[in-house]
Amino acid sequence: MEPRSAAATGKDFPYTARTTCYIEVHKDGTVTHGNDPAAYERAVAGKSRLFAVWPGEWSSHLFVIDDLDEYAKAHGIKHDEERTGLKEHIHDVRWEPNPYAKDSPRSPYIGVSITLNCGCSIQDLRAFAAHMQEQRGWTVATSGGWGSSSGPGGTRYSLRVRRKSLAD
Ligand SMILES: [Zn+2]
């Protein structure tokens, strides 16, 4: 079976879908499963080739990962402004405790309301959480609900941040 080209499917390729499984074929012929930044490094260095099985409704298709840049952006190995809505800069963040969040005083996380004055938008909470960890030492909850609402003052995001990390 000839593998198809993932690059040819463009942005529609389900790089991060739970059902997509990755196969790495190493130069010595060994085959391993899974994907991580190390696999990406090996593929870039030409030490291995990455393939993905995309299970279809009736049959599965084998794709060669021939656009490693796109693969890396999809997996967050490389930053992607388009996907995340976030520039790689120090964000101008305005925040306040969310007055509508009903947090118990003992809850380790509190709801905060955030606006980004730098023009960025949050499309990928994990990417934003990583930036906030790096820039402000915040631990943003990435599991559970978050939301956004647009108003005259711009887009407000409601997120949950670890109380202790806000105070430090
Ligand atoms: Zn920004």
CSV table of N, CA and C and ligand atoms in Angstrom, one decimal:
chain,number,residue,atom,x,y,z
A,1,MET,N,0.9,-1.2,0.0
A,1,MET,CA,0.0,0.0,0.0
A,1,MET,C,0.9,1.2,0.0
A,2,GLU,N,0.7,2.1,-1.0
A,2,GLU,CA,1.4,3.4,-1.0
A,2,GLU,C,0.8,4.3,0.0
A,3,PRO,N,1.6,4.9,0.9
A,3,PRO,CA,1.1,5.9,1.8
A,3,PRO,C,0.7,7.2,1.0
A,4,ARG,N,-0.3,7.8,1.5
A,4,ARG,CA,-0.7,9.1,0.9
A,4,ARG,C,0.1,10.2,1.6
A,5,SER,N,0.0,11.4,1.0
A,5,SER,CA,0.7,12.5,1.6
A,5,SER,C,-0.2,13.3,2.6
A,6,ALA,N,0.3,13.4,3.8
A,6,ALA,CA,-0.4,14.3,4.8
A,6,ALA,C,-0.4,15.7,4.4
A,7,ALA,N,0.7,16.1,3.8
A,7,ALA,CA,0.8,17.5,3.4
A,7,ALA,C,-0.2,17.9,2.3
A,8,ALA,N,-0.6,16.9,1.5
A,8,ALA,CA,-1.5,17.2,0.4
A,8,ALA,C,-2.9,17.4,1.0
A,9,THR,N,-3.2,16.9,2.2
A,9,THR,CA,-4.5,17.2,2.8
A,9,THR,C,-4.6,18.5,3.5
A,10,GLY,N,-3.4,19.2,3.6
A,10,GLY,CA,-3.4,20.5,4.2
A,10,GLY,C,-3.8,20.6,5.6
A,11,LYS,N,-4.5,21.7,5.9
A,11,LYS,CA,-4.9,21.9,7.3
A,11,LYS,C,-5.9,20.9,7.9
A,12,ASP,N,-6.5,20.2,7.0
A,12,ASP,CA,-7.5,19.3,7.4
A,12,ASP,C,-7.0,18.0,8.0
A,13,PHE,N,-5.7,17.8,7.9
A,13,PHE,CA,-5.1,16.5,8.4
A,13,PHE,C,-5.3,16.5,9.9
A,14,PRO,N,-5.9,15.4,10.4
A,14,PRO,CA,-6.2,15.3,11.9
A,14,PRO,C,-4.9,15.0,12.7
A,15,TYR,N,-3.9,15.9,12.7
A,15,TYR,CA,-2.7,15.6,13.4
A,15,TYR,C,-2.9,15.2,14.9
A,16,THR,N,-3.8,15.9,15.5
A,16,THR,CA,-3.9,15.7,16.9
A,16,THR,C,-5.2,14.9,17.3
A,17,ALA,N,-5.9,14.3,16.3
A,17,ALA,CA,-7.1,13.6,16.7
A,17,ALA,C,-6.7,12.3,17.5
A,18,ARG,N,-7.5,12.0,18.4
A,18,ARG,CA,-7.2,10.9,19.3
A,18,ARG,C,-7.1,9.6,18.5
A,19,THR,N,-7.8,9.5,17.4
A,19,THR,CA,-7.8,8.3,16.6
A,19,THR,C,-6.6,8.1,15.7
A,20,THR,N,-5.9,9.2,15.5
A,20,THR,CA,-4.7,9.1,14.6
A,20,THR,C,-3.5,8.5,15.4
A,21,CYS,N,-3.0,7.4,14.8
A,21,CYS,CA,-1.9,6.8,15.5
A,21,CYS,C,-0.6,6.9,14.6
A,22,TYR,N,0.5,7.2,15.3
A,22,TYR,CA,1.7,7.4,14.6
A,22,TYR,C,2.6,6.2,14.6
A,23,ILE,N,3.3,6.1,13.5
A,23,ILE,CA,4.3,5.0,13.4
A,23,ILE,C,5.6,5.6,13.0
A,24,GLU,N,6.6,5.3,13.6
A,24,GLU,CA,8.0,5.8,13.3
A,24,GLU,C,8.8,4.7,12.7
A,25,VAL,N,9.3,4.8,11.5
A,25,VAL,CA,10.1,3.8,10.9
A,25,VAL,C,11.6,4.3,11.0
A,26,HIS,N,12.4,3.6,11.8
A,26,HIS,CA,13.8,4.1,11.9
A,26,HIS,C,14.6,3.6,10.8
A,27,LYS,N,15.8,4.2,10.7
A,27,LYS,CA,16.7,3.9,9.6
A,27,LYS,C,17.1,2.4,9.5
A,28,ASP,N,17.2,1.8,10.7
A,28,ASP,CA,17.6,0.4,10.8
A,28,ASP,C,16.4,-0.6,10.6
A,29,GLY,N,15.3,0.0,10.3
A,29,GLY,CA,14.1,-0.8,10.0
A,29,GLY,C,13.2,-1.1,11.2
A,30,THR,N,13.6,-0.7,12.4
A,30,THR,CA,12.7,-0.9,13.5
A,30,THR,C,11.5,0.0,13.4
A,31,VAL,N,10.4,-0.4,13.9
A,31,VAL,CA,9.2,0.3,13.9
A,31,VAL,C,8.7,0.6,15.3
A,32,THR,N,8.5,1.9,15.6
A,32,THR,CA,8.0,2.2,17.0
A,32,THR,C,6.7,3.0,16.8
A,33,HIS,N,5.9,3.0,17.9
A,33,HIS,CA,4.7,3.7,17.8
A,33,HIS,C,4.7,5.0,18.7
A,34,GLY,N,3.8,5.9,18.4
A,34,GLY,CA,3.7,7.1,19.2
A,34,GLY,C,4.4,8.3,18.6
A,35,ASN,N,4.2,9.4,19.2
A,35,ASN,CA,4.9,10.6,18.7
A,35,ASN,C,5.3,11.5,19.9
A,36,ASP,N,6.4,12.1,19.8
A,36,ASP,CA,6.8,13.0,20.8
A,36,ASP,C,7.9,13.9,20.2
A,37,PRO,N,8.3,14.9,20.9
A,37,PRO,CA,9.3,15.9,20.3
A,37,PRO,C,10.6,15.1,19.8
A,38,ALA,N,10.9,14.0,20.5
A,38,ALA,CA,12.2,13.3,20.1
A,38,ALA,C,12.0,12.7,18.7
A,39,ALA,N,10.7,12.2,18.5
A,39,ALA,CA,10.5,11.6,17.2
A,39,ALA,C,10.5,12.6,16.1
A,40,TYR,N,10.1,13.8,16.4
A,40,TYR,CA,10.1,14.9,15.5
A,40,TYR,C,11.6,15.2,15.1
A,41,GLU,N,12.4,15.3,16.2
A,41,GLU,CA,13.8,15.6,16.0
A,41,GLU,C,14.5,14.6,15.1
A,42,ARG,N,14.2,13.3,15.4
A,42,ARG,CA,14.8,12.2,14.5
A,42,ARG,C,14.3,12.4,13.1
A,43,ALA,N,13.0,12.7,12.9
A,43,ALA,CA,12.5,12.8,11.5
A,43,ALA,C,13.1,14.0,10.8
A,44,VAL,N,13.3,15.1,11.5
A,44,VAL,CA,13.9,16.2,10.9
A,44,VAL,C,15.4,15.9,10.5
A,45,ALA,N,16.0,15.2,11.4
A,45,ALA,CA,17.4,14.8,11.1
A,45,ALA,C,17.6,13.7,10.1
A,46,GLY,N,16.5,13.2,9.6
A,46,GLY,CA,16.5,12.1,8.6
A,46,GLY,C,16.8,10.7,9.2
A,47,LYS,N,16.7,10.6,10.5
A,47,LYS,CA,17.0,9.3,11.1
A,47,LYS,C,15.8,8.4,11.1
A,48,SER,N,14.7,9.0,10.9
A,48,SER,CA,13.5,8.1,10.8
A,48,SER,C,12.4,8.8,9.9
A,49,ARG,N,11.4,8.0,9.6
A,49,ARG,CA,10.3,8.6,8.9
A,49,ARG,C,9.0,8.4,9.7
A,50,LEU,N,8.2,9.4,9.7
A,50,LEU,CA,6.9,9.3,10.5
A,50,LEU,C,5.7,9.1,9.5
A,51,PHE,N,4.9,8.2,10.0
A,51,PHE,CA,3.7,7.8,9.3
A,51,PHE,C,2.5,8.0,10.2
A,52,ALA,N,1.4,8.1,9.7
A,52,ALA,CA,0.2,8.2,10.6
A,52,ALA,C,-0.9,7.3,9.9
A,53,VAL,N,-1.6,6.6,10.8
A,53,VAL,CA,-2.8,5.9,10.4
A,53,VAL,C,-4.0,6.7,10.8
A,54,TRP,N,-4.8,7.0,9.8
A,54,TRP,CA,-6.0,7.8,10.0
A,54,TRP,C,-7.2,6.8,9.8
A,55,PRO,N,-7.8,6.3,10.8
A,55,PRO,CA,-8.8,5.3,10.6
A,55,PRO,C,-10.1,6.0,10.0
A,56,GLY,N,-10.4,5.5,8.9
A,56,GLY,CA,-11.6,6.0,8.2
A,56,GLY,C,-12.8,5.1,8.6
A,57,GLU,N,-14.0,5.4,8.1
A,57,GLU,CA,-15.2,4.7,8.5
A,57,GLU,C,-15.1,3.3,8.0
A,58,TRP,N,-14.6,3.1,6.8
A,58,TRP,CA,-14.6,1.8,6.2
A,58,TRP,C,-13.2,1.1,6.2
A,59,SER,N,-12.2,2.0,6.1
A,59,SER,CA,-10.9,1.5,6.0
A,59,SER,C,-9.9,2.5,6.6
A,60,SER,N,-8.8,2.0,7.0
A,60,SER,CA,-7.8,3.0,7.5
A,60,SER,C,-6.8,3.4,6.4
A,61,HIS,N,-6.3,4.6,6.4
A,61,HIS,CA,-5.4,5.0,5.4
A,61,HIS,C,-4.1,5.3,6.1
A,62,LEU,N,-3.0,5.0,5.4
A,62,LEU,CA,-1.7,5.3,5.8
A,62,LEU,C,-1.2,6.6,5.2
A,63,PHE,N,-0.7,7.5,6.0
A,63,PHE,CA,-0.2,8.7,5.5
A,63,PHE,C,1.3,8.9,5.9
A,64,VAL,N,2.1,9.4,5.0
A,64,VAL,CA,3.4,9.8,5.3
A,64,VAL,C,3.4,11.2,5.8
A,65,ILE,N,4.1,11.5,6.9
A,65,ILE,CA,4.1,12.8,7.5
A,65,ILE,C,5.2,13.6,6.8
A,66,ASP,N,4.8,14.2,5.7
A,66,ASP,CA,5.8,14.8,4.8
A,66,ASP,C,5.9,16.3,5.0
A,67,ASP,N,5.1,16.9,5.9
A,67,ASP,CA,5.2,18.3,6.3
A,67,ASP,C,5.5,18.3,7.8
A,68,LEU,N,6.7,18.2,8.1
A,68,LEU,CA,7.1,18.1,9.5
A,68,LEU,C,6.9,19.4,10.3
A,69,ASP,N,6.9,20.5,9.6
A,69,ASP,CA,6.6,21.8,10.2
A,69,ASP,C,5.2,21.9,10.7
A,70,GLU,N,4.3,21.4,9.8
A,70,GLU,CA,2.9,21.4,10.1
A,70,GLU,C,2.6,20.5,11.3
A,71,TYR,N,3.3,19.3,11.3
A,71,TYR,CA,3.1,18.3,12.3
A,71,TYR,C,3.6,18.9,13.7
A,72,ALA,N,4.7,19.6,13.6
A,72,ALA,CA,5.3,20.2,14.9
A,72,ALA,C,4.4,21.3,15.4
A,73,LYS,N,3.8,22.1,14.5
A,73,LYS,CA,2.9,23.2,15.0
A,73,LYS,C,1.6,22.6,15.6
A,74,ALA,N,1.1,21.5,14.9
A,74,ALA,CA,-0.1,20.9,15.4
A,74,ALA,C,0.1,20.3,16.8
A,75,HIS,N,1.3,19.8,17.1
A,75,HIS,CA,1.6,19.2,18.4
A,75,HIS,C,2.2,20.1,19.4
A,76,GLY,N,2.3,21.4,19.0
A,76,GLY,CA,2.8,22.4,20.0
A,76,GLY,C,4.3,22.2,20.2
A,77,ILE,N,5.0,21.5,19.3
A,77,ILE,CA,6.5,21.4,19.4
A,77,ILE,C,7.1,22.7,18.8
A,78,LYS,N,6.4,23.3,17.9
A,78,LYS,CA,6.7,24.6,17.3
A,78,LYS,C,5.5,25.5,17.6
A,79,HIS,N,5.8,26.7,18.0
A,79,HIS,CA,4.7,27.7,18.2
A,79,HIS,C,4.0,28.0,16.9
A,80,ASP,N,2.7,28.1,16.9
A,80,ASP,CA,2.0,28.5,15.7
A,80,ASP,C,1.0,29.6,16.0
A,81,GLU,N,1.3,30.8,15.6
A,81,GLU,CA,0.4,32.0,15.8
A,81,GLU,C,-1.0,31.7,15.3
A,82,GLU,N,-1.1,31.1,14.2
A,82,GLU,CA,-2.4,31.0,13.5
A,82,GLU,C,-3.3,30.1,14.3
A,83,ARG,N,-2.7,28.9,14.8
A,83,ARG,CA,-3.5,28.0,15.5
A,83,ARG,C,-3.9,28.5,16.9
A,84,THR,N,-2.9,29.1,17.6
A,84,THR,CA,-3.1,29.4,19.0
A,84,THR,C,-3.7,30.8,19.2
A,85,GLY,N,-3.6,31.7,18.2
A,85,GLY,CA,-4.0,33.0,18.3
A,85,GLY,C,-3.1,33.9,19.1
A,86,LEU,N,-1.9,33.3,19.5
A,86,LEU,CA,-1.0,34.0,20.4
A,86,LEU,C,0.3,34.3,19.7
A,87,LYS,N,0.7,35.6,19.8
A,87,LYS,CA,2.1,35.9,19.3
A,87,LYS,C,3.1,35.5,20.3
A,88,GLU,N,4.3,35.3,19.9
A,88,GLU,CA,5.4,35.0,20.8
A,88,GLU,C,6.0,36.2,21.3
A,89,HIS,N,5.3,36.8,22.3
A,89,HIS,CA,5.8,38.0,22.9
A,89,HIS,C,5.3,38.0,24.4
A,90,ILE,N,5.6,39.0,25.1
A,90,ILE,CA,5.1,39.2,26.5
A,90,ILE,C,3.7,39.8,26.3
A,91,HIS,N,2.7,39.0,26.7
A,91,HIS,CA,1.3,39.4,26.5
A,91,HIS,C,1.0,40.6,27.5
A,92,ASP,N,0.2,41.5,27.0
A,92,ASP,CA,-0.3,42.6,27.9
A,92,ASP,C,-1.7,42.1,28.5
A,93,VAL,N,-1.6,41.5,29.7
A,93,VAL,CA,-2.7,40.9,30.3
A,93,VAL,C,-3.4,41.8,31.3
A,94,ARG,N,-4.7,42.0,31.2
A,94,ARG,CA,-5.4,42.6,32.3
A,94,ARG,C,-6.3,41.6,32.9
A,95,TRP,N,-6.2,41.4,34.2
A,95,TRP,CA,-7.0,40.4,34.9
A,95,TRP,C,-7.6,40.8,36.2
A,96,GLU,N,-8.7,40.2,36.5
A,96,GLU,CA,-9.3,40.4,37.8
A,96,GLU,C,-10.0,39.2,38.3
A,97,PRO,N,-10.2,39.0,39.6
A,97,PRO,CA,-11.0,37.8,40.0
A,97,PRO,C,-12.4,37.9,39.3
A,98,ASN,N,-12.8,36.7,38.8
A,98,ASN,CA,-14.1,36.7,38.2
A,98,ASN,C,-15.2,36.8,39.3
A,99,PRO,N,-16.0,37.9,39.2
A,99,PRO,CA,-17.0,38.1,40.3
A,99,PRO,C,-18.1,37.0,40.3
A,100,TYR,N,-18.2,36.4,39.1
A,100,TYR,CA,-19.3,35.4,39.0
A,100,TYR,C,-18.9,34.0,39.3
A,101,ALA,N,-17.6,33.8,39.5
A,101,ALA,CA,-17.1,32.4,39.8
A,101,ALA,C,-17.4,32.1,41.2
A,102,LYS,N,-18.0,31.0,41.4
A,102,LYS,CA,-18.4,30.6,42.8
A,102,LYS,C,-17.4,29.7,43.4
A,103,ASP,N,-16.2,30.2,43.7
A,103,ASP,CA,-15.2,29.4,44.2
A,103,ASP,C,-15.2,29.3,45.8
A,104,SER,N,-15.1,28.1,46.2
A,104,SER,CA,-15.0,28.0,47.7
A,104,SER,C,-13.6,28.6,48.1
A,105,PRO,N,-13.6,29.3,49.3
A,105,PRO,CA,-12.3,29.9,49.7
A,105,PRO,C,-11.2,28.8,49.8
A,106,ARG,N,-11.6,27.6,49.9
A,106,ARG,CA,-10.6,26.6,50.1
A,106,ARG,C,-10.2,25.9,48.8
A,107,SER,N,-10.8,26.3,47.7
A,107,SER,CA,-10.5,25.8,46.4
A,107,SER,C,-9.1,26.2,46.0
A,108,PRO,N,-8.3,25.3,45.5
A,108,PRO,CA,-6.9,25.7,45.1
A,108,PRO,C,-6.9,26.6,43.8
A,109,TYR,N,-8.0,26.6,43.1
A,109,TYR,CA,-8.1,27.4,41.9
A,109,TYR,C,-9.1,28.5,42.0
A,110,ILE,N,-8.9,29.7,41.5
A,110,ILE,CA,-9.9,30.7,41.5
A,110,ILE,C,-10.2,31.1,40.0
A,111,GLY,N,-11.4,31.5,39.8
A,111,GLY,CA,-11.8,32.0,38.5
A,111,GLY,C,-11.3,33.4,38.3
A,112,VAL,N,-10.7,33.6,37.1
A,112,VAL,CA,-10.3,35.0,36.8
A,112,VAL,C,-10.8,35.4,35.4
A,113,SER,N,-11.0,36.7,35.3
A,113,SER,CA,-11.5,37.2,34.0
A,113,SER,C,-10.3,38.0,33.4
A,114,ILE,N,-10.0,37.7,32.2
A,114,ILE,CA,-8.8,38.2,31.5
A,114,ILE,C,-9.1,38.9,30.2
A,115,THR,N,-8.5,40.0,30.0
A,115,THR,CA,-8.5,40.6,28.6
A,115,THR,C,-7.1,40.7,28.2
A,116,LEU,N,-6.9,40.5,26.9
A,116,LEU,CA,-5.5,40.7,26.3
A,116,LEU,C,-5.5,42.0,25.5
A,117,ASN,N,-4.7,42.9,26.0
A,117,ASN,CA,-4.6,44.2,25.4
A,117,ASN,C,-3.6,44.2,24.2
A,118,CYS,N,-2.9,43.1,24.0
A,118,CYS,CA,-1.8,43.1,23.0
A,118,CYS,C,-2.4,42.6,21.7
A,119,GLY,N,-3.7,42.3,21.6
A,119,GLY,CA,-4.3,41.9,20.3
A,119,GLY,C,-4.3,40.4,20.1
A,120,CYS,N,-3.8,39.7,21.0
A,120,CYS,CA,-3.8,38.2,20.9
A,120,CYS,C,-5.2,37.7,21.3
A,121,SER,N,-5.4,36.5,20.9
A,121,SER,CA,-6.7,35.8,21.3
A,121,SER,C,-6.3,34.4,21.8
A,122,ILE,N,-7.1,33.9,22.7
A,122,ILE,CA,-6.8,32.5,23.2
A,122,ILE,C,-7.7,31.5,22.4
A,123,GLN,N,-7.0,30.7,21.6
A,123,GLN,CA,-7.7,29.7,20.8
A,123,GLN,C,-7.2,28.3,21.3
A,124,ASP,N,-6.1,28.3,22.0
A,124,ASP,CA,-5.5,27.1,22.5
A,124,ASP,C,-5.1,27.3,23.9
A,125,LEU,N,-5.9,26.8,24.8
A,125,LEU,CA,-5.7,27.1,26.2
A,125,LEU,C,-4.4,26.6,26.7
A,126,ARG,N,-4.0,25.4,26.2
A,126,ARG,CA,-2.7,24.9,26.6
A,126,ARG,C,-1.5,25.8,26.3
A,127,ALA,N,-1.6,26.3,25.1
A,127,ALA,CA,-0.5,27.2,24.6
A,127,ALA,C,-0.5,28.5,25.5
A,128,PHE,N,-1.7,29.0,25.8
A,128,PHE,CA,-1.8,30.2,26.6
A,128,PHE,C,-1.3,29.9,28.0
A,129,ALA,N,-1.7,28.7,28.5
A,129,ALA,CA,-1.2,28.3,29.9
A,129,ALA,C,0.3,28.3,29.9
A,130,ALA,N,0.9,27.8,28.9
A,130,ALA,CA,2.4,27.6,28.8
A,130,ALA,C,3.0,29.0,28.8
A,131,HIS,N,2.4,30.0,28.1
A,131,HIS,CA,2.9,31.3,28.1
A,131,HIS,C,2.8,32.0,29.4
A,132,MET,N,1.7,31.8,30.1
A,132,MET,CA,1.4,32.4,31.4
A,132,MET,C,2.4,31.9,32.4
A,133,GLN,N,2.6,30.5,32.3
A,133,GLN,CA,3.6,29.9,33.3
A,133,GLN,C,4.9,30.6,33.1
A,134,GLU,N,5.3,30.7,31.9
A,134,GLU,CA,6.6,31.3,31.6
A,134,GLU,C,6.7,32.8,32.0
A,135,GLN,N,5.7,33.5,31.6
A,135,GLN,CA,5.8,35.0,31.8
A,135,GLN,C,5.4,35.5,33.1
A,136,ARG,N,4.4,34.8,33.8
A,136,ARG,CA,3.9,35.3,35.1
A,136,ARG,C,4.0,34.3,36.2
A,137,GLY,N,4.4,33.1,35.9
A,137,GLY,CA,4.4,32.0,36.9
A,137,GLY,C,3.0,31.5,37.3
A,138,TRP,N,2.1,31.8,36.5
A,138,TRP,CA,0.7,31.3,36.7
A,138,TRP,C,0.5,29.9,36.4
A,139,THR,N,-0.2,29.2,37.1
A,139,THR,CA,-0.6,27.8,36.8
A,139,THR,C,-2.1,27.9,36.3
A,140,VAL,N,-2.3,27.9,35.0
A,140,VAL,CA,-3.7,28.0,34.5
A,140,VAL,C,-4.2,26.5,34.4
A,141,ALA,N,-5.4,26.3,34.9
A,141,ALA,CA,-6.1,25.0,34.8
A,141,ALA,C,-6.4,24.8,33.3
A,142,THR,N,-5.9,23.6,32.8
A,142,THR,CA,-6.2,23.3,31.4
A,142,THR,C,-7.2,22.2,31.2
A,143,SER,N,-7.6,21.6,32.3
A,143,SER,CA,-8.7,20.7,32.2
A,143,SER,C,-9.9,21.4,32.8
A,144,GLY,N,-11.1,21.1,32.3
A,144,GLY,CA,-12.3,21.8,32.8
A,144,GLY,C,-12.6,23.0,31.9
A,145,GLY,N,-13.7,23.6,32.3
A,145,GLY,CA,-14.2,24.6,31.4
A,145,GLY,C,-13.5,26.0,31.4
A,146,TRP,N,-13.6,26.6,30.3
A,146,TRP,CA,-13.2,28.0,30.2
A,146,TRP,C,-14.0,28.6,29.1
A,147,GLY,N,-14.1,29.9,29.1
A,147,GLY,CA,-14.9,30.5,28.1
A,147,GLY,C,-14.5,31.9,27.7
A,148,SER,N,-15.2,32.4,26.7
A,148,SER,CA,-14.9,33.8,26.3
A,148,SER,C,-16.2,34.5,26.0
A,149,SER,N,-16.2,35.8,26.2
A,149,SER,CA,-17.4,36.6,25.7
A,149,SER,C,-16.9,37.9,25.2
A,150,SER,N,-17.6,38.3,24.1
A,150,SER,CA,-17.1,39.6,23.5
A,150,SER,C,-18.0,40.7,23.9
A,151,GLY,N,-17.4,41.8,24.2
A,151,GLY,CA,-18.2,43.0,24.5
A,151,GLY,C,-17.5,44.2,24.1
A,152,PRO,N,-18.0,45.4,24.5
A,152,PRO,CA,-17.4,46.7,24.0
A,152,PRO,C,-15.9,46.8,24.4
A,153,GLY,N,-15.5,46.2,25.5
A,153,GLY,CA,-14.2,46.3,26.0
A,153,GLY,C,-13.3,45.2,25.4
A,154,GLY,N,-13.7,44.5,24.4
A,154,GLY,CA,-12.9,43.4,23.8
A,154,GLY,C,-13.4,42.1,24.3
A,155,THR,N,-12.6,41.1,24.0
A,155,THR,CA,-13.0,39.7,24.5
A,155,THR,C,-12.5,39.5,25.9
A,156,ARG,N,-13.4,39.0,26.7
A,156,ARG,CA,-13.0,38.6,28.1
A,156,ARG,C,-13.0,37.1,28.1
A,157,TYR,N,-11.9,36.6,28.7
A,157,TYR,CA,-11.8,35.1,28.9
A,157,TYR,C,-12.0,34.8,30.4
A,158,SER,N,-12.7,33.8,30.6
A,158,SER,CA,-12.8,33.3,32.0
A,158,SER,C,-12.1,32.0,32.1
A,159,LEU,N,-11.1,32.0,33.0
A,159,LEU,CA,-10.2,30.9,33.2
A,159,LEU,C,-10.1,30.6,34.7
A,160,ARG,N,-9.4,29.5,35.0
A,160,ARG,CA,-9.1,29.2,36.4
A,160,ARG,C,-7.6,29.1,36.6
A,161,VAL,N,-7.2,29.8,37.6
A,161,VAL,CA,-5.7,29.9,37.9
A,161,VAL,C,-5.5,29.4,39.3
A,162,ARG,N,-4.4,28.7,39.5
A,162,ARG,CA,-4.1,28.3,40.8
A,162,ARG,C,-3.8,29.5,41.7
A,163,ARG,N,-4.6,29.5,42.8
A,163,ARG,CA,-4.6,30.7,43.7
A,163,ARG,C,-3.2,31.1,44.1
A,164,LYS,N,-2.4,30.1,44.5
A,164,LYS,CA,-1.1,30.3,45.0
A,164,LYS,C,-0.1,31.0,44.0
A,165,SER,N,-0.3,30.5,42.7
A,165,SER,CA,0.5,31.0,41.7
A,165,SER,C,0.2,32.4,41.3
A,166,LEU,N,-1.0,32.9,41.6
A,166,LEU,CA,-1.4,34.3,41.3
A,166,LEU,C,-0.8,35.2,42.4
A,167,ALA,N,-0.7,34.7,43.6
A,167,ALA,CA,-0.3,35.5,44.7
A,167,ALA,C,1.3,35.7,44.7
A,168,ASP,N,2.0,34.7,44.2
A,168,ASP,CA,3.4,34.7,44.3
A,168,ASP,C,4.0,35.9,43.5
B,1,ZN,ZN,-0.1,38.8,23.1
